[in-house]
């Protein structure tokens, strides 16, 4: 029996039912595997291994393309979906590989943005009990955002600088080191870009390091301090696990909280 559009849309976004979890866990695994392939390709590996990685990445690309088409087909408002944040990220994940068939190298830089697709999976329901509070979800999202920013910049600077500056940007790890040093404004100066686009990316890294990262880290510290001042009082209605010590009602749904027993 063919699935209707509503069911397909539901399972592609569902993170609670076994089928929905299986589908989305598979997608998340493929995203990580694809990102790992990109990193592995920056190292000196055998031709046979490289061909196998490219074949695997091509299979993953086909799955991503089919997933995108299914999401578009099943979306109730297709125009709204096409211009949504996640749709743009999904399209950026598959477009570079197809455009790469006609060797437009610049747009292939976008392939590093595949890692951003994992943002939709940083969710309490998807993490299957490993995070027990909304603050924990926010904490995980901040950590992942910081990692994703560094990862994407590392991939971009490698893609730009490696062809012209292989001594300093020989592997992804070299680019990752440069990104961390640049974005934390340490600036050792032992690795420097020589291309104009590489220098432009470096400026963007510095601006990101000065603006976005301190804000994210500051928010992270606030969450840690807030969590440290809370105790576990599980709401019997919505399940929110942590509240202030003197809280009598759930801050999410207003249900009266159980009395905390003091040993």
GROMACS .gro file of C-alpha atoms in nm:
model
  263
    1UNK     CA    1   0.000   0.000   0.000
    2UNK     CA    2   0.140   0.335  -0.103
    3UNK     CA    3   0.205   0.590   0.168
    4UNK     CA    4   0.021   0.920   0.130
    5UNK     CA    5   0.184   1.257   0.155
    6UNK     CA    6   0.079   1.317   0.514
    7UNK     CA    7   0.241   0.994   0.633
    8UNK     CA    8   0.565   1.064   0.447
    9UNK     CA    9   0.582   1.417   0.586
   10UNK     CA   10   0.511   1.283   0.933
   11UNK     CA   11   0.782   1.016   0.929
   12UNK     CA   12   1.040   1.256   0.785
   13UNK     CA   13   0.990   1.491   1.078
   14UNK     CA   14   0.885   1.249   1.352
   15UNK     CA   15   1.133   1.180   1.631
   16UNK     CA   16   0.912   0.973   1.863
   17UNK     CA   17   0.776   0.667   1.681
   18UNK     CA   18   1.011   0.375   1.602
   19UNK     CA   19   0.980   0.432   1.226
   20UNK     CA   20   1.042   0.806   1.258
   21UNK     CA   21   1.342   0.751   1.485
   22UNK     CA   22   1.488   0.489   1.250
   23UNK     CA   23   1.453   0.716   0.945
   24UNK     CA   24   1.600   1.022   1.112
   25UNK     CA   25   1.876   0.826   1.287
   26UNK     CA   26   1.973   0.684   0.948
   27UNK     CA   27   1.982   1.033   0.797
   28UNK     CA   28   2.191   1.167   1.085
   29UNK     CA   29   2.434   0.875   1.049
   30UNK     CA   30   2.467   0.939   0.674
   31UNK     CA   31   2.538   1.308   0.740
   32UNK     CA   32   2.819   1.218   0.980
   33UNK     CA   33   2.952   0.956   0.739
   34UNK     CA   34   2.945   1.203   0.451
   35UNK     CA   35   3.130   1.464   0.656
   36UNK     CA   36   3.385   1.199   0.754
   37UNK     CA   37   3.438   1.114   0.386
   38UNK     CA   38   3.511   1.479   0.308
   39UNK     CA   39   3.771   1.486   0.584
   40UNK     CA   40   3.927   1.154   0.476
   41UNK     CA   41   3.964   1.279   0.119
   42UNK     CA   42   4.200   1.552   0.239
   43UNK     CA   43   4.457   1.290   0.340
   44UNK     CA   44   4.697   1.088   0.126
   45UNK     CA   45   4.507   0.761   0.083
   46UNK     CA   46   4.532   0.492  -0.183
   47UNK     CA   47   4.350   0.530  -0.514
   48UNK     CA   48   4.138   0.223  -0.441
   49UNK     CA   49   4.028   0.362  -0.105
   50UNK     CA   50   3.956   0.699  -0.264
   51UNK     CA   51   3.737   0.540  -0.532
   52UNK     CA   52   3.546   0.346  -0.267
   53UNK     CA   53   3.489   0.664  -0.065
   54UNK     CA   54   3.369   0.851  -0.373
   55UNK     CA   55   3.131   0.566  -0.460
   56UNK     CA   56   2.995   0.565  -0.104
   57UNK     CA   57   2.955   0.941  -0.109
   58UNK     CA   58   2.770   0.916  -0.442
   59UNK     CA   59   2.524   0.669  -0.285
   60UNK     CA   60   2.473   0.902   0.011
   61UNK     CA   61   2.418   1.190  -0.229
   62UNK     CA   62   2.143   0.996  -0.409
   63UNK     CA   63   1.974   0.924  -0.076
   64UNK     CA   64   1.995   1.293   0.021
   65UNK     CA   65   1.850   1.394  -0.316
   66UNK     CA   66   1.561   1.149  -0.281
   67UNK     CA   67   1.501   1.270   0.075
   68UNK     CA   68   1.489   1.631  -0.043
   69UNK     CA   69   1.243   1.546  -0.321
   70UNK     CA   70   1.023   1.352  -0.078
   71UNK     CA   71   1.023   1.643   0.169
   72UNK     CA   72   0.934   1.883  -0.111
   73UNK     CA   73   0.663   1.654  -0.253
   74UNK     CA   74   0.502   1.591   0.085
   75UNK     CA   75   0.518   1.952   0.207
   76UNK     CA   76   0.176   2.116   0.228
   77UNK     CA   77   0.319   2.460   0.143
   78UNK     CA   78   0.596   2.389  -0.107
   79UNK     CA   79   0.694   2.753  -0.156
   80UNK     CA   80   0.737   2.800   0.217
   81UNK     CA   81   0.938   2.478   0.243
   82UNK     CA   82   1.175   2.568  -0.041
   83UNK     CA   83   1.278   2.890   0.133
   84UNK     CA   84   1.286   2.749   0.485
   85UNK     CA   85   1.619   2.728   0.670
   86UNK     CA   86   1.638   2.348   0.670
   87UNK     CA   87   1.540   2.325   0.303
   88UNK     CA   88   1.819   2.564   0.205
   89UNK     CA   89   2.068   2.363   0.411
   90UNK     CA   90   1.943   2.039   0.250
   91UNK     CA   91   1.977   2.189  -0.097
   92UNK     CA   92   2.328   2.314  -0.018
   93UNK     CA   93   2.415   1.959   0.087
   94UNK     CA   94   2.331   1.807  -0.250
   95UNK     CA   95   2.366   2.085  -0.507
   96UNK     CA   96   2.750   2.110  -0.505
   97UNK     CA   97   2.792   1.746  -0.605
   98UNK     CA   98   2.559   1.779  -0.902
   99UNK     CA   99   2.704   2.112  -1.007
  100UNK     CA  100   3.047   1.957  -0.965
  101UNK     CA  101   2.969   1.740  -1.266
  102UNK     CA  102   3.029   2.048  -1.480
  103UNK     CA  103   3.329   2.152  -1.270
  104UNK     CA  104   3.213   2.475  -1.112
  105UNK     CA  105   3.459   2.448  -0.827
  106UNK     CA  106   3.346   2.747  -0.625
  107UNK     CA  107   3.001   2.616  -0.546
  108UNK     CA  108   3.154   2.286  -0.436
  109UNK     CA  109   3.268   2.474  -0.126
  110UNK     CA  110   2.909   2.444  -0.007
  111UNK     CA  111   2.949   2.070   0.050
  112UNK     CA  112   3.104   2.144   0.389
  113UNK     CA  113   2.769   2.282   0.503
  114UNK     CA  114   2.625   1.929   0.516
  115UNK     CA  115   2.720   1.910   0.884
  116UNK     CA  116   2.467   2.187   0.955
  117UNK     CA  117   2.186   1.946   0.867
  118UNK     CA  118   2.242   1.785   1.207
  119UNK     CA  119   2.100   2.091   1.381
  120UNK     CA  120   1.746   1.959   1.331
  121UNK     CA  121   1.841   1.645   1.526
  122UNK     CA  122   1.961   1.824   1.841
  123UNK     CA  123   1.631   1.757   2.008
  124UNK     CA  124   1.534   1.604   2.341
  125UNK     CA  125   1.302   1.354   2.174
  126UNK     CA  126   1.565   1.245   1.923
  127UNK     CA  127   1.842   1.207   2.179
  128UNK     CA  128   1.637   0.933   2.347
  129UNK     CA  129   1.669   1.023   2.711
  130UNK     CA  130   2.034   1.126   2.703
  131UNK     CA  131   1.922   1.482   2.775
  132UNK     CA  132   1.665   1.526   3.046
  133UNK     CA  133   1.584   1.899   3.030
  134UNK     CA  134   1.525   2.183   2.789
  135UNK     CA  135   1.840   2.351   2.921
  136UNK     CA  136   2.029   2.036   2.830
  137UNK     CA  137   1.897   2.056   2.473
  138UNK     CA  138   2.004   2.421   2.450
  139UNK     CA  139   2.342   2.325   2.597
  140UNK     CA  140   2.386   2.057   2.330
  141UNK     CA  141   2.280   2.295   2.052
  142UNK     CA  142   2.533   2.557   2.162
  143UNK     CA  143   2.814   2.302   2.170
  144UNK     CA  144   2.717   2.167   1.831
  145UNK     CA  145   2.686   2.518   1.686
  146UNK     CA  146   3.040   2.600   1.799
  147UNK     CA  147   3.170   2.275   1.650
  148UNK     CA  148   2.977   2.323   1.324
  149UNK     CA  149   3.110   2.676   1.279
  150UNK     CA  150   3.470   2.561   1.319
  151UNK     CA  151   3.411   2.256   1.098
  152UNK     CA  152   3.257   2.456   0.813
  153UNK     CA  153   3.525   2.724   0.823
  154UNK     CA  154   3.793   2.454   0.830
  155UNK     CA  155   3.648   2.289   0.522
  156UNK     CA  156   3.615   2.619   0.337
  157UNK     CA  157   3.968   2.738   0.412
  158UNK     CA  158   4.108   2.398   0.317
  159UNK     CA  159   3.918   2.395  -0.013
  160UNK     CA  160   4.042   2.744  -0.097
  161UNK     CA  161   4.402   2.727   0.025
  162UNK     CA  162   4.509   2.368  -0.040
  163UNK     CA  163   4.549   2.405  -0.420
  164UNK     CA  164   4.774   2.712  -0.383
  165UNK     CA  165   4.924   2.658  -0.038
  166UNK     CA  166   4.958   2.281   0.025
  167UNK     CA  167   5.254   2.325   0.260
  168UNK     CA  168   5.041   2.500   0.524
  169UNK     CA  169   4.704   2.346   0.437
  170UNK     CA  170   4.794   1.988   0.355
  171UNK     CA  171   4.510   1.817   0.541
  172UNK     CA  172   4.182   1.895   0.711
  173UNK     CA  173   4.359   1.889   1.048
  174UNK     CA  174   4.586   2.173   0.932
  175UNK     CA  175   4.281   2.374   0.834
  176UNK     CA  176   4.104   2.285   1.160
  177UNK     CA  177   4.407   2.402   1.360
  178UNK     CA  178   4.415   2.729   1.167
  179UNK     CA  179   4.042   2.785   1.221
  180UNK     CA  180   4.059   2.727   1.596
  181UNK     CA  181   4.365   2.950   1.638
  182UNK     CA  182   4.210   3.224   1.423
  183UNK     CA  183   3.859   3.217   1.569
  184UNK     CA  184   3.985   3.216   1.927
  185UNK     CA  185   4.196   3.521   1.825
  186UNK     CA  186   4.514   3.352   1.951
  187UNK     CA  187   4.679   3.415   1.616
  188UNK     CA  188   5.011   3.229   1.637
  189UNK     CA  189   5.090   3.332   1.280
  190UNK     CA  190   5.264   3.003   1.197
  191UNK     CA  191   5.002   2.926   0.931
  192UNK     CA  192   4.879   3.200   0.699
  193UNK     CA  193   4.661   3.200   0.385
  194UNK     CA  194   4.802   3.344   0.063
  195UNK     CA  195   4.499   3.363  -0.167
  196UNK     CA  196   4.260   3.657  -0.165
  197UNK     CA  197   3.962   3.435  -0.091
  198UNK     CA  198   4.159   3.266   0.187
  199UNK     CA  199   4.234   3.601   0.345
  200UNK     CA  200   3.870   3.702   0.314
  201UNK     CA  201   3.768   3.382   0.492
  202UNK     CA  202   4.025   3.457   0.761
  203UNK     CA  203   3.868   3.800   0.818
  204UNK     CA  204   3.525   3.636   0.846
  205UNK     CA  205   3.670   3.385   1.094
  206UNK     CA  206   3.808   3.667   1.308
  207UNK     CA  207   3.478   3.855   1.301
  208UNK     CA  208   3.297   3.534   1.394
  209UNK     CA  209   3.547   3.468   1.670
  210UNK     CA  210   3.508   3.819   1.809
  211UNK     CA  211   3.130   3.833   1.780
  212UNK     CA  212   2.949   3.502   1.764
  213UNK     CA  213   3.167   3.265   1.965
  214UNK     CA  214   3.190   3.479   2.285
  215UNK     CA  215   2.812   3.519   2.270
  216UNK     CA  216   2.765   3.144   2.234
  217UNK     CA  217   3.017   3.067   2.510
  218UNK     CA  218   2.857   3.330   2.734
  219UNK     CA  219   2.516   3.172   2.682
  220UNK     CA  220   2.673   2.834   2.754
  221UNK     CA  221   2.817   2.958   3.085
  222UNK     CA  222   2.480   3.108   3.180
  223UNK     CA  223   2.315   2.772   3.116
  224UNK     CA  224   2.575   2.592   3.325
  225UNK     CA  225   2.529   2.834   3.615
  226UNK     CA  226   2.152   2.812   3.584
  227UNK     CA  227   2.159   2.431   3.580
  228UNK     CA  228   2.392   2.426   3.881
  229UNK     CA  229   2.134   2.626   4.079
  230UNK     CA  230   1.848   2.391   3.993
  231UNK     CA  231   1.734   2.062   4.139
  232UNK     CA  232   1.557   1.766   3.985
  233UNK     CA  233   1.182   1.804   4.030
  234UNK     CA  234   1.007   1.609   3.756
  235UNK     CA  235   0.676   1.758   3.649
  236UNK     CA  236   0.407   1.490   3.646
  237UNK     CA  237   0.230   1.660   3.355
  238UNK     CA  238   0.493   1.765   3.097
  239UNK     CA  239   0.800   1.581   3.230
  240UNK     CA  240   1.029   1.884   3.266
  241UNK     CA  241   1.298   1.757   3.500
  242UNK     CA  242   1.480   2.058   3.651
  243UNK     CA  243   1.338   2.355   3.839
  244UNK     CA  244   1.456   2.614   4.087
  245UNK     CA  245   1.495   2.488   4.440
  246UNK     CA  246   1.203   2.694   4.574
  247UNK     CA  247   0.973   2.636   4.273
  248UNK     CA  248   0.625   2.511   4.360
  249UNK     CA  249   0.484   2.502   4.008
  250UNK     CA  250   0.624   2.388   3.675
  251UNK     CA  251   0.767   2.680   3.478
  252UNK     CA  252   0.651   2.522   3.151
  253UNK     CA  253   0.293   2.407   3.215
  254UNK     CA  254   0.209   2.542   3.562
  255UNK     CA  255   0.138   2.203   3.721
  256UNK     CA  256   0.207   2.180   4.095
  257UNK     CA  257   0.542   2.012   4.152
  258UNK     CA  258   0.599   1.724   4.394
  259UNK     CA  259   0.755   1.817   4.725
  260UNK     CA  260   1.128   1.759   4.722
  261UNK     CA  261   1.234   1.521   4.996
  262UNK     CA  262   1.539   1.628   5.194
  263UNK     CA  263   1.752   1.348   5.338
   0.00000   0.00000   0.00000
